[in-house]
CSV table of C-alpha atoms in Angstrom, one decimal:
chain,number,residue,atom,x,y,z
M,1,UNK,CA,106.9,142.7,129.4
M,2,UNK,CA,108.1,145.3,126.9
M,3,UNK,CA,111.5,145.7,128.4
M,4,UNK,CA,111.9,141.9,129.0
M,5,UNK,CA,111.3,141.4,125.2
M,6,UNK,CA,113.9,144.1,124.5
M,7,UNK,CA,116.5,142.5,126.8
M,8,UNK,CA,115.9,139.1,125.3
M,9,UNK,CA,116.3,140.4,121.8
M,10,UNK,CA,119.5,142.3,122.8
M,11,UNK,CA,121.0,139.2,124.4
M,12,UNK,CA,120.2,137.0,121.4
M,13,UNK,CA,121.5,139.6,118.8
M,14,UNK,CA,124.7,140.2,120.8
M,15,UNK,CA,125.4,136.5,120.9
M,16,UNK,CA,124.8,136.1,117.2
M,17,UNK,CA,127.0,139.1,116.4
M,18,UNK,CA,129.8,137.7,118.5
M,19,UNK,CA,129.4,134.2,117.1
M,20,UNK,CA,129.8,135.5,113.5
M,21,UNK,CA,131.9,138.7,113.8
M,22,UNK,CA,134.8,137.3,115.9
M,23,UNK,CA,135.5,134.3,113.6
M,24,UNK,CA,135.1,136.5,110.5
M,25,UNK,CA,137.6,139.0,112.0
M,26,UNK,CA,140.1,136.2,112.7
M,27,UNK,CA,139.7,135.0,109.1
M,28,UNK,CA,140.4,138.5,107.8
M,29,UNK,CA,143.5,138.6,110.0
M,30,UNK,CA,144.7,135.3,108.7
M,31,UNK,CA,144.1,136.3,105.1
M,32,UNK,CA,146.2,139.5,105.6
M,33,UNK,CA,149.1,137.4,107.0
M,34,UNK,CA,148.9,134.9,104.1
M,35,UNK,CA,148.8,137.8,101.6
M,36,UNK,CA,152.0,139.3,103.1
M,37,UNK,CA,154.0,136.0,103.2
M,38,UNK,CA,152.8,135.1,99.7
M,39,UNK,CA,154.1,138.4,98.4
M,40,UNK,CA,157.4,137.7,100.1
M,41,UNK,CA,157.6,134.2,98.5
M,42,UNK,CA,157.1,135.8,95.1
M,43,UNK,CA,159.9,138.3,95.7
M,44,UNK,CA,162.2,135.5,96.9
M,45,UNK,CA,161.4,133.5,93.7
M,46,UNK,CA,162.8,136.3,91.5
M,47,UNK,CA,166.3,135.5,92.7
M,48,UNK,CA,166.1,131.8,91.8
M,49,UNK,CA,167.2,132.2,88.1
M,50,UNK,CA,170.2,134.4,89.1
M,51,UNK,CA,171.4,131.9,91.8
M,52,UNK,CA,171.1,129.0,89.3
M,53,UNK,CA,173.6,130.8,87.0
M,54,UNK,CA,176.1,132.5,89.3
M,55,UNK,CA,177.1,132.9,92.9
M,56,UNK,CA,179.5,135.8,92.2
M,57,UNK,CA,179.0,138.3,95.0
M,58,UNK,CA,179.0,141.3,92.7
M,59,UNK,CA,176.4,139.8,90.4
M,60,UNK,CA,174.3,138.7,93.3
M,61,UNK,CA,174.4,142.2,94.9
M,62,UNK,CA,173.3,143.8,91.6
M,63,UNK,CA,170.5,141.2,91.3
M,64,UNK,CA,169.3,141.8,94.8
M,65,UNK,CA,169.3,145.6,94.4
M,66,UNK,CA,167.3,145.3,91.2
M,67,UNK,CA,164.4,143.7,93.1
M,68,UNK,CA,161.7,145.5,95.0
M,69,UNK,CA,162.6,143.9,98.3
M,70,UNK,CA,166.3,144.4,97.8
M,71,UNK,CA,165.9,148.1,96.9
M,72,UNK,CA,163.8,148.5,100.2
M,73,UNK,CA,166.6,146.8,102.2
M,74,UNK,CA,164.4,143.8,103.1
M,75,UNK,CA,166.1,141.0,101.2
M,76,UNK,CA,169.2,139.0,102.1
M,77,UNK,CA,170.9,136.1,100.2
M,78,UNK,CA,172.9,133.4,102.1
M,79,UNK,CA,175.1,131.3,99.8
M,80,UNK,CA,177.1,128.4,101.5
M,81,UNK,CA,180.8,127.7,100.9
M,82,UNK,CA,181.3,125.9,97.6
M,83,UNK,CA,184.5,124.1,97.2
M,84,UNK,CA,187.4,126.3,98.3
M,85,UNK,CA,185.3,129.5,98.1
M,86,UNK,CA,184.0,131.3,101.2
M,87,UNK,CA,180.3,131.6,102.0
M,88,UNK,CA,178.6,134.7,100.5
M,89,UNK,CA,176.1,136.8,102.4
M,90,UNK,CA,174.4,139.6,100.5
M,91,UNK,CA,172.4,142.1,102.7
M,92,UNK,CA,171.7,142.1,106.4
M,93,UNK,CA,170.3,139.0,107.9
M,94,UNK,CA,167.5,139.2,110.5
M,95,UNK,CA,166.6,135.6,111.4
M,96,UNK,CA,170.1,134.5,112.5
M,97,UNK,CA,172.6,131.9,111.4
M,98,UNK,CA,170.7,129.1,113.2
M,99,UNK,CA,167.4,129.8,111.3
M,100,UNK,CA,169.3,129.9,108.0
M,101,UNK,CA,171.1,126.5,108.7
M,102,UNK,CA,167.8,124.9,109.8
M,103,UNK,CA,166.0,126.1,106.6
M,104,UNK,CA,168.9,124.8,104.4
M,105,UNK,CA,168.7,121.4,106.2
M,106,UNK,CA,164.9,121.1,106.0
M,107,UNK,CA,164.8,122.1,102.3
M,108,UNK,CA,161.6,124.1,102.7
M,109,UNK,CA,160.5,127.6,103.5
M,110,UNK,CA,160.3,128.6,107.1
M,111,UNK,CA,159.4,131.8,109.1
M,112,UNK,CA,161.1,133.2,112.1
M,113,UNK,CA,160.4,136.1,114.5
M,114,UNK,CA,162.9,138.9,114.3
M,115,UNK,CA,163.9,141.5,116.9
M,116,UNK,CA,162.2,144.8,116.5
M,117,UNK,CA,158.9,143.3,115.4
M,118,UNK,CA,157.8,141.5,112.3
M,119,UNK,CA,158.9,138.2,110.8
M,120,UNK,CA,161.4,136.9,108.3
M,121,UNK,CA,160.6,134.4,105.5
M,122,UNK,CA,163.5,132.0,104.6
M,123,UNK,CA,163.2,130.5,101.2
M,124,UNK,CA,165.7,127.7,100.1
M,125,UNK,CA,166.9,127.8,96.5
M,126,UNK,CA,169.0,125.1,94.7
M,127,UNK,CA,172.3,126.2,93.1
M,128,UNK,CA,173.8,124.9,90.0
M,129,UNK,CA,176.4,123.0,92.1
M,130,UNK,CA,173.7,121.2,94.0
M,131,UNK,CA,174.1,123.2,97.1
M,132,UNK,CA,171.3,125.2,98.8
M,133,UNK,CA,171.2,128.9,99.1
M,134,UNK,CA,168.7,130.7,101.4
M,135,UNK,CA,166.9,133.9,100.4
M,136,UNK,CA,165.7,135.9,103.5
M,137,UNK,CA,162.8,138.4,103.1
M,138,UNK,CA,161.8,140.6,106.0
M,139,UNK,CA,158.1,140.9,106.5
M,140,UNK,CA,157.2,143.9,108.8
M,141,UNK,CA,154.2,143.8,111.2
M,142,UNK,CA,152.5,146.5,109.2
M,143,UNK,CA,152.1,144.3,106.2
M,144,UNK,CA,151.0,141.3,108.2
M,145,UNK,CA,148.1,143.3,109.8
M,146,UNK,CA,147.4,145.5,106.8
M,147,UNK,CA,143.6,146.2,106.7
M,148,UNK,CA,142.9,144.1,109.8
M,149,UNK,CA,142.0,147.1,112.0
M,150,UNK,CA,139.7,148.5,109.3
M,151,UNK,CA,138.0,145.1,109.0
M,152,UNK,CA,137.5,144.9,112.7
M,153,UNK,CA,136.0,148.4,112.8
M,154,UNK,CA,133.6,147.6,110.0
M,155,UNK,CA,132.5,144.4,111.7
M,156,UNK,CA,132.1,146.2,115.0
M,157,UNK,CA,130.0,148.9,113.2
M,158,UNK,CA,127.8,146.3,111.5
M,159,UNK,CA,127.4,144.4,114.7
M,160,UNK,CA,126.4,147.6,116.6
M,161,UNK,CA,123.9,148.5,113.9
M,162,UNK,CA,122.4,145.1,114.0
M,163,UNK,CA,122.0,145.3,117.8
M,164,UNK,CA,120.5,148.8,117.7
M,165,UNK,CA,118.1,147.8,114.9
M,166,UNK,CA,117.0,144.6,116.7
M,167,UNK,CA,116.4,146.6,119.9
M,168,UNK,CA,114.4,149.1,118.0
M,169,UNK,CA,112.3,146.4,116.3
M,170,UNK,CA,111.9,144.6,119.6
M,171,UNK,CA,110.8,147.8,121.3
M,172,UNK,CA,108.2,148.4,118.6
M,173,UNK,CA,106.9,144.9,118.7
M,174,UNK,CA,106.9,145.0,122.5
M,175,UNK,CA,104.9,148.3,122.4
M,176,UNK,CA,102.4,146.7,120.0
M,177,UNK,CA,102.0,143.8,122.4
M,178,UNK,CA,101.9,145.8,125.6
M,179,UNK,CA,99.8,148.8,124.5
M,180,UNK,CA,96.6,146.7,124.1
M,181,UNK,CA,97.2,145.1,127.5
M,182,UNK,CA,97.7,148.6,129.1
M,183,UNK,CA,94.5,149.9,127.5
M,184,UNK,CA,92.7,146.9,128.8
M,185,UNK,CA,94.0,147.4,132.3
M,186,UNK,CA,93.2,151.1,132.2
M,187,UNK,CA,89.7,150.5,131.0
M,188,UNK,CA,89.2,147.9,133.8
M,189,UNK,CA,90.3,150.6,136.3
M,190,UNK,CA,88.0,153.1,134.8
M,191,UNK,CA,85.1,150.7,134.9
M,192,UNK,CA,85.9,149.9,138.6
M,193,UNK,CA,85.8,153.6,139.4
M,194,UNK,CA,82.3,153.9,137.9
M,195,UNK,CA,83.1,155.3,134.5
M,196,UNK,CA,80.8,152.9,132.6
M,197,UNK,CA,81.6,154.3,129.2
M,198,UNK,CA,85.1,152.9,129.3
M,199,UNK,CA,85.8,150.6,126.3
M,200,UNK,CA,88.8,149.0,124.7
M,201,UNK,CA,89.7,149.2,121.0
M,202,UNK,CA,89.6,145.6,119.7
M,203,UNK,CA,93.1,145.5,118.1
M,204,UNK,CA,96.4,143.9,118.8
M,205,UNK,CA,97.3,140.2,119.0
M,206,UNK,CA,94.5,137.6,118.7
M,207,UNK,CA,94.4,136.8,122.4
M,208,UNK,CA,94.2,140.5,123.4
M,209,UNK,CA,91.5,141.1,120.8
M,210,UNK,CA,89.5,138.3,122.4
M,211,UNK,CA,90.0,139.8,125.8
M,212,UNK,CA,89.0,143.3,124.5
M,213,UNK,CA,85.8,141.8,122.9
M,214,UNK,CA,84.9,140.1,126.2
M,215,UNK,CA,85.6,143.2,128.2
M,216,UNK,CA,83.5,145.4,126.0
M,217,UNK,CA,80.7,142.9,126.0
M,218,UNK,CA,80.8,142.8,129.8
M,219,UNK,CA,80.8,146.6,130.1
M,220,UNK,CA,77.8,146.8,127.7
M,221,UNK,CA,75.9,144.3,129.9
M,222,UNK,CA,76.8,146.4,133.0
M,223,UNK,CA,75.6,149.6,131.3
M,224,UNK,CA,72.4,147.8,130.1
M,225,UNK,CA,71.7,146.5,133.6
M,226,UNK,CA,72.2,149.9,135.2
M,227,UNK,CA,70.1,151.5,132.5
M,228,UNK,CA,67.3,149.0,133.1
M,229,UNK,CA,67.5,149.7,136.8
M,230,UNK,CA,67.3,153.5,136.2
M,231,UNK,CA,64.4,153.0,133.8
M,232,UNK,CA,62.6,150.8,136.3
M,233,UNK,CA,63.1,153.4,139.0
M,234,UNK,CA,62.1,156.3,136.7
M,235,UNK,CA,59.0,154.3,135.6
M,236,UNK,CA,57.7,154.5,139.1
M,237,UNK,CA,56.8,158.2,138.5
M,238,UNK,CA,54.3,157.0,135.8
M,239,UNK,CA,53.1,153.9,137.6
M,240,UNK,CA,52.6,155.4,141.0
M,241,UNK,CA,51.5,158.9,140.3
M,242,UNK,CA,47.9,157.9,139.3
M,243,UNK,CA,47.2,155.7,142.4
M,244,UNK,CA,48.9,158.4,144.6
M,245,UNK,CA,46.6,161.0,143.1
M,246,UNK,CA,43.6,158.9,143.8
M,247,UNK,CA,44.8,158.3,147.4
M,248,UNK,CA,45.3,162.1,147.8
M,249,UNK,CA,41.8,162.8,146.6
M,250,UNK,CA,40.3,160.1,148.8
M,251,UNK,CA,42.2,161.4,151.7
M,252,UNK,CA,41.0,165.0,151.1
M,253,UNK,CA,37.4,163.7,151.1
M,254,UNK,CA,37.8,162.1,154.5
M,255,UNK,CA,37.1,165.4,156.3
M,256,UNK,CA,38.6,166.2,159.6
M,257,UNK,CA,39.9,164.0,162.3
M,258,UNK,CA,43.0,162.2,163.5
M,259,UNK,CA,42.5,159.2,161.1
M,260,UNK,CA,42.1,161.6,158.1
M,261,UNK,CA,45.2,163.6,159.2
M,262,UNK,CA,47.2,160.4,159.5
M,263,UNK,CA,46.0,159.2,156.1
M,264,UNK,CA,46.9,162.4,154.4
M,265,UNK,CA,50.3,162.5,156.2
M,266,UNK,CA,51.0,158.9,155.0
M,267,UNK,CA,50.1,159.8,151.4
M,268,UNK,CA,52.4,162.8,151.5
M,269,UNK,CA,55.2,160.7,153.0
M,270,UNK,CA,54.7,158.1,150.3
M,271,UNK,CA,54.9,160.7,147.6
M,272,UNK,CA,58.1,162.0,149.1
M,273,UNK,CA,59.6,158.5,149.3
M,274,UNK,CA,58.7,157.9,145.6
M,275,UNK,CA,60.3,161.2,144.6
M,276,UNK,CA,63.4,160.2,146.7
M,277,UNK,CA,63.7,156.9,145.0
M,278,UNK,CA,63.4,158.4,141.5
M,279,UNK,CA,65.8,161.3,142.3
M,280,UNK,CA,68.4,158.8,143.7
M,281,UNK,CA,68.2,156.8,140.5
M,282,UNK,CA,68.5,160.0,138.5
M,283,UNK,CA,71.5,161.3,140.4
M,284,UNK,CA,73.6,158.1,139.9
M,285,UNK,CA,76.9,158.9,138.4
M,286,UNK,CA,76.5,159.2,134.6
M,287,UNK,CA,78.8,157.0,132.6
M,288,UNK,CA,81.8,158.6,131.0
M,289,UNK,CA,82.4,157.9,127.4
M,290,UNK,CA,85.6,157.0,125.8
M,291,UNK,CA,87.0,156.6,122.3
M,292,UNK,CA,86.2,152.9,122.2
M,293,UNK,CA,82.5,153.5,123.2
M,294,UNK,CA,79.9,154.9,120.9
M,295,UNK,CA,77.0,154.3,118.5
M,296,UNK,CA,75.6,155.5,115.2
M,297,UNK,CA,73.3,158.4,116.1
M,298,UNK,CA,71.4,158.2,112.8
M,299,UNK,CA,70.7,154.5,113.2
M,300,UNK,CA,69.4,155.0,116.8
M,301,UNK,CA,67.2,157.9,115.8
M,302,UNK,CA,65.7,156.0,112.9
M,303,UNK,CA,65.0,153.1,115.2
M,304,UNK,CA,63.3,155.2,117.9
M,305,UNK,CA,61.3,157.1,115.4
M,306,UNK,CA,59.9,153.8,114.1
M,307,UNK,CA,58.8,153.2,117.7
M,308,UNK,CA,57.2,156.6,118.2
M,309,UNK,CA,55.7,156.9,114.7
M,310,UNK,CA,52.8,154.6,115.6
M,311,UNK,CA,51.7,157.0,118.4
M,312,UNK,CA,52.3,160.0,116.2
M,313,UNK,CA,50.1,158.5,113.5
M,314,UNK,CA,47.3,157.9,116.1
M,315,UNK,CA,47.5,161.5,117.3
M,316,UNK,CA,47.7,162.9,113.7
M,317,UNK,CA,51.2,164.4,114.2
M,318,UNK,CA,53.3,165.2,111.2
M,319,UNK,CA,56.9,164.0,111.6
M,320,UNK,CA,60.0,165.2,109.8
M,321,UNK,CA,63.5,163.6,109.9
M,322,UNK,CA,66.6,165.2,108.5
M,323,UNK,CA,70.3,164.3,108.5
M,324,UNK,CA,69.8,160.6,109.3
M,325,UNK,CA,70.5,159.2,105.8
M,326,UNK,CA,74.2,158.6,106.6
M,327,UNK,CA,76.2,157.2,109.6
M,328,UNK,CA,77.1,159.7,112.3
M,329,UNK,CA,79.3,158.2,115.1
M,330,UNK,CA,79.1,159.7,118.5
M,331,UNK,CA,80.9,158.8,121.8
M,332,UNK,CA,77.7,157.9,123.6
M,333,UNK,CA,76.5,154.4,124.4
M,334,UNK,CA,73.4,153.3,122.5
M,335,UNK,CA,71.4,152.7,125.7
M,336,UNK,CA,72.1,156.3,126.9
M,337,UNK,CA,71.2,157.9,123.5
M,338,UNK,CA,68.0,155.8,123.4
M,339,UNK,CA,67.0,157.1,126.9
M,340,UNK,CA,67.7,160.7,125.9
M,341,UNK,CA,65.7,160.5,122.7
M,342,UNK,CA,62.8,158.8,124.4
M,343,UNK,CA,62.8,161.6,127.1
M,344,UNK,CA,62.8,164.4,124.5
M,345,UNK,CA,60.1,162.7,122.3
M,346,UNK,CA,58.1,161.8,125.3
M,347,UNK,CA,58.1,165.5,126.3
M,348,UNK,CA,56.7,166.4,122.9
M,349,UNK,CA,53.8,164.0,123.2
M,350,UNK,CA,53.1,165.0,126.8
M,351,UNK,CA,53.3,168.7,126.6
M,352,UNK,CA,52.0,169.5,123.2
M,353,UNK,CA,48.4,169.1,121.9
M,354,UNK,CA,47.5,166.3,119.5
M,355,UNK,CA,48.1,167.0,115.8
M,356,UNK,CA,51.1,169.2,116.7
M,357,UNK,CA,54.0,168.5,114.2
M,358,UNK,CA,57.5,167.9,115.3
M,359,UNK,CA,60.9,167.3,113.7
M,360,UNK,CA,64.2,165.6,114.6
M,361,UNK,CA,67.4,166.8,112.8
M,362,UNK,CA,71.0,165.6,113.0
M,363,UNK,CA,73.9,167.9,112.0
M,364,UNK,CA,77.6,166.8,111.9
M,365,UNK,CA,79.7,169.9,112.7
M,366,UNK,CA,83.1,168.2,112.4
M,367,UNK,CA,84.1,168.6,116.1
M,368,UNK,CA,80.5,168.0,117.4
M,369,UNK,CA,77.2,166.4,116.5
M,370,UNK,CA,74.0,168.4,117.1
M,371,UNK,CA,70.7,166.7,117.6
M,372,UNK,CA,67.6,169.0,117.3
M,373,UNK,CA,64.1,168.0,118.5
M,374,UNK,CA,61.6,170.8,117.5
M,375,UNK,CA,57.9,171.1,117.8
M,376,UNK,CA,55.1,173.5,116.9
M,377,UNK,CA,53.6,173.6,120.4
M,378,UNK,CA,53.2,176.4,122.8
M,379,UNK,CA,56.9,176.5,123.8
M,380,UNK,CA,58.6,176.8,127.2
M,381,UNK,CA,58.2,180.1,129.1
M,382,UNK,CA,61.4,179.8,131.1
M,383,UNK,CA,64.0,177.5,129.5
M,384,UNK,CA,66.6,178.0,132.2
M,385,UNK,CA,64.1,176.9,134.9
M,386,UNK,CA,63.2,173.9,132.8
M,387,UNK,CA,66.8,172.8,132.6
M,388,UNK,CA,67.3,173.4,136.4
M,389,UNK,CA,64.2,171.4,137.2
M,390,UNK,CA,66.0,168.1,137.4
M,391,UNK,CA,68.2,169.4,140.1
M,392,UNK,CA,65.4,170.9,142.1
M,393,UNK,CA,65.2,168.7,145.2
M,394,UNK,CA,62.4,170.6,146.8
M,395,UNK,CA,59.9,170.2,143.9
M,396,UNK,CA,57.0,167.9,144.7
M,397,UNK,CA,54.9,166.0,142.1
M,398,UNK,CA,57.7,165.8,139.4
M,399,UNK,CA,61.3,164.8,139.3
M,400,UNK,CA,62.3,166.6,136.1
M,401,UNK,CA,63.8,163.3,134.9
M,402,UNK,CA,63.5,163.8,131.1
M,403,UNK,CA,65.6,166.8,130.4
M,404,UNK,CA,68.0,165.9,133.2
M,405,UNK,CA,68.7,162.6,131.4
M,406,UNK,CA,69.4,164.5,128.2
M,407,UNK,CA,71.7,166.9,129.9
M,408,UNK,CA,73.7,164.3,131.6
M,409,UNK,CA,74.2,162.3,128.3
M,410,UNK,CA,75.4,165.5,126.6
M,411,UNK,CA,77.7,166.6,129.4
M,412,UNK,CA,79.3,163.1,129.7
M,413,UNK,CA,80.9,163.9,126.3
M,414,UNK,CA,81.8,167.5,127.2
M,415,UNK,CA,78.7,168.8,125.4
M,416,UNK,CA,75.6,170.7,126.4
M,417,UNK,CA,71.9,171.1,126.1
M,418,UNK,CA,70.0,174.3,125.3
M,419,UNK,CA,66.4,175.2,125.0
M,420,UNK,CA,65.0,177.8,122.6
M,421,UNK,CA,62.4,178.7,120.1
M,422,UNK,CA,62.2,176.4,117.1
M,423,UNK,CA,61.5,177.4,113.5
M,424,UNK,CA,58.2,175.5,113.9
M,425,UNK,CA,57.2,178.0,116.5
M,426,UNK,CA,57.4,175.8,119.6
M,427,UNK,CA,60.2,174.4,121.6
M,428,UNK,CA,63.6,173.4,120.3
M,429,UNK,CA,65.9,171.1,122.3
M,430,UNK,CA,69.4,171.4,121.0
M,431,UNK,CA,71.7,168.6,122.2
M,432,UNK,CA,75.4,169.3,121.5
M,433,UNK,CA,77.7,166.2,121.7
M,434,UNK,CA,81.4,166.9,121.5
M,435,UNK,CA,83.7,164.7,119.4
M,436,UNK,CA,87.2,165.9,120.3
M,437,UNK,CA,89.1,167.0,123.4
M,438,UNK,CA,89.3,170.7,122.3
M,439,UNK,CA,85.6,171.0,121.8
M,440,UNK,CA,85.0,169.3,125.1
M,441,UNK,CA,87.3,171.7,126.9
M,442,UNK,CA,85.5,174.7,125.3
M,443,UNK,CA,82.1,173.3,126.3
M,444,UNK,CA,83.3,172.8,129.9
M,445,UNK,CA,84.6,176.4,130.1
M,446,UNK,CA,81.3,177.7,128.7
M,447,UNK,CA,79.3,175.7,131.2
M,448,UNK,CA,81.4,177.0,134.1
M,449,UNK,CA,80.8,180.6,132.9
M,450,UNK,CA,77.1,180.2,132.6
M,451,UNK,CA,76.8,178.5,136.0
M,452,UNK,CA,79.0,181.3,137.6
M,453,UNK,CA,76.7,183.9,136.0
C-alpha cells in the first residue's frame, strides 16, 4: 500500500510537471526568437533615414559601417536600379537574390534560412524616388536560442525537485497510513501465538483507530476470560481443601480393611487430581506485555486496598500506603496486577497473626517500578524455597499459587520478585517491574545467573 501510494504520486506529479514545464519551455524558446528578430528590426530601422536621403554607395557604406550590425558584418543593403544608375549592394548578402526580390515585391519584412546556420531578416524600406530598398540583417542561431538551454535546465531542475518532494511526502503519508496497519497485524499475530499482553496504540487514521480500539477491547476480554478461568481453577484449592480434609480424616477413622484402603486411595487420588488441575491452570503461558498494554499501578493498589481494608479493620491490622498519590504506569494488564496484589495481600492475612500491621509502597525508579508489600509477622525462614514452591510438582497439599502468580507477572515485563526482611520486622515481597528494554535485558541476565548458581 505504501509503495502503491508512492507510485501513484510519482505518476501524477510527473504528468503535471510535463504538462506545465514543456509548454513553458516552448514559450521561453519562442520569446528568445522574438527578442532576436525584434533587435534585428530595430537595427534595420536605423538605415531608413539614410536611404530616404541618398543612395550613394559611398554614403551608404559609411552609414552601414556606423551601425552595430554593420560593424559586426551582419548587415547588407540592396538598392534597386534607379533610372540609368546600376543597382547598389552594400555588404554580403546571405538570403539570396530571390528572397530579396520577393521581399521587395511583398512590401513587408520576411525571414529566410541561410547556409551555415541561422536566419536572415529582410526589411523593405522606401526610397525618396519611390523605389524599395531591402535591408538584410543576419541573425545567428546563438541569438535565437540565447538563454533557452538555461531555461530548460531550470525547468528540469524544478520539475525534478517537485517529483522528489512529492515522492518524499507520499512516502511519509504512506508510512503514516501503513504503520498502524502493520502494528495491528503484528499484534494480531502475537495474540494468535498466545502473547495476551499484545496491544495496539490507538493512533493513525480514524478507521485504523477504530480497528485498534476494537482489537484492544477484544484482547482485554480474552485476558479477562482467561484470568477468570485461572481464578476459578485456583479457587478450587480453597473450596476443595476443607471437604478433602474431612474425607481424609473420615477415611483414617475407618480402620483397616479393603474398603477403608480403597477409600483412602480414592481420597489421595482426588487430592492429586485437584493439585494437577490447579497446577495446570498456574502453568499456562503468562501473557507478555507490550507498550500498548498497561495500567496505573497506584490506582489498582488503592482499589485493592479498599477491598482488603474491611478485613484488615476486622482483624485490627494497621495499614500504611505510600507512593500511590500519583499515577505510575506499568506495562502490566490490570487483571494481572490485581491477581498479583491479591496473592501477596492474601499471604499476609493467611500467614501472619491478627493485629499484625502491614504496608504497601510504590517506588518509581525511572527504568522500573518497585512494589513492596511488608508485614511485621514472623517472616519466612527460607525465601528461596518459598519462591521455588510454585514450581515444585511433587508437593502435596499446596500448589504455591500465590507467589508464583506474582513472579510470573513480574517476569513477563523482564522484572523479578525477591523476598527479604522488611523494616517492620517480618516479610518483604519486592516486585520489580521493568519499564524499558535495557532494564529488562539486565533483569533477564541476572535471573539466568541466579538460576545457574
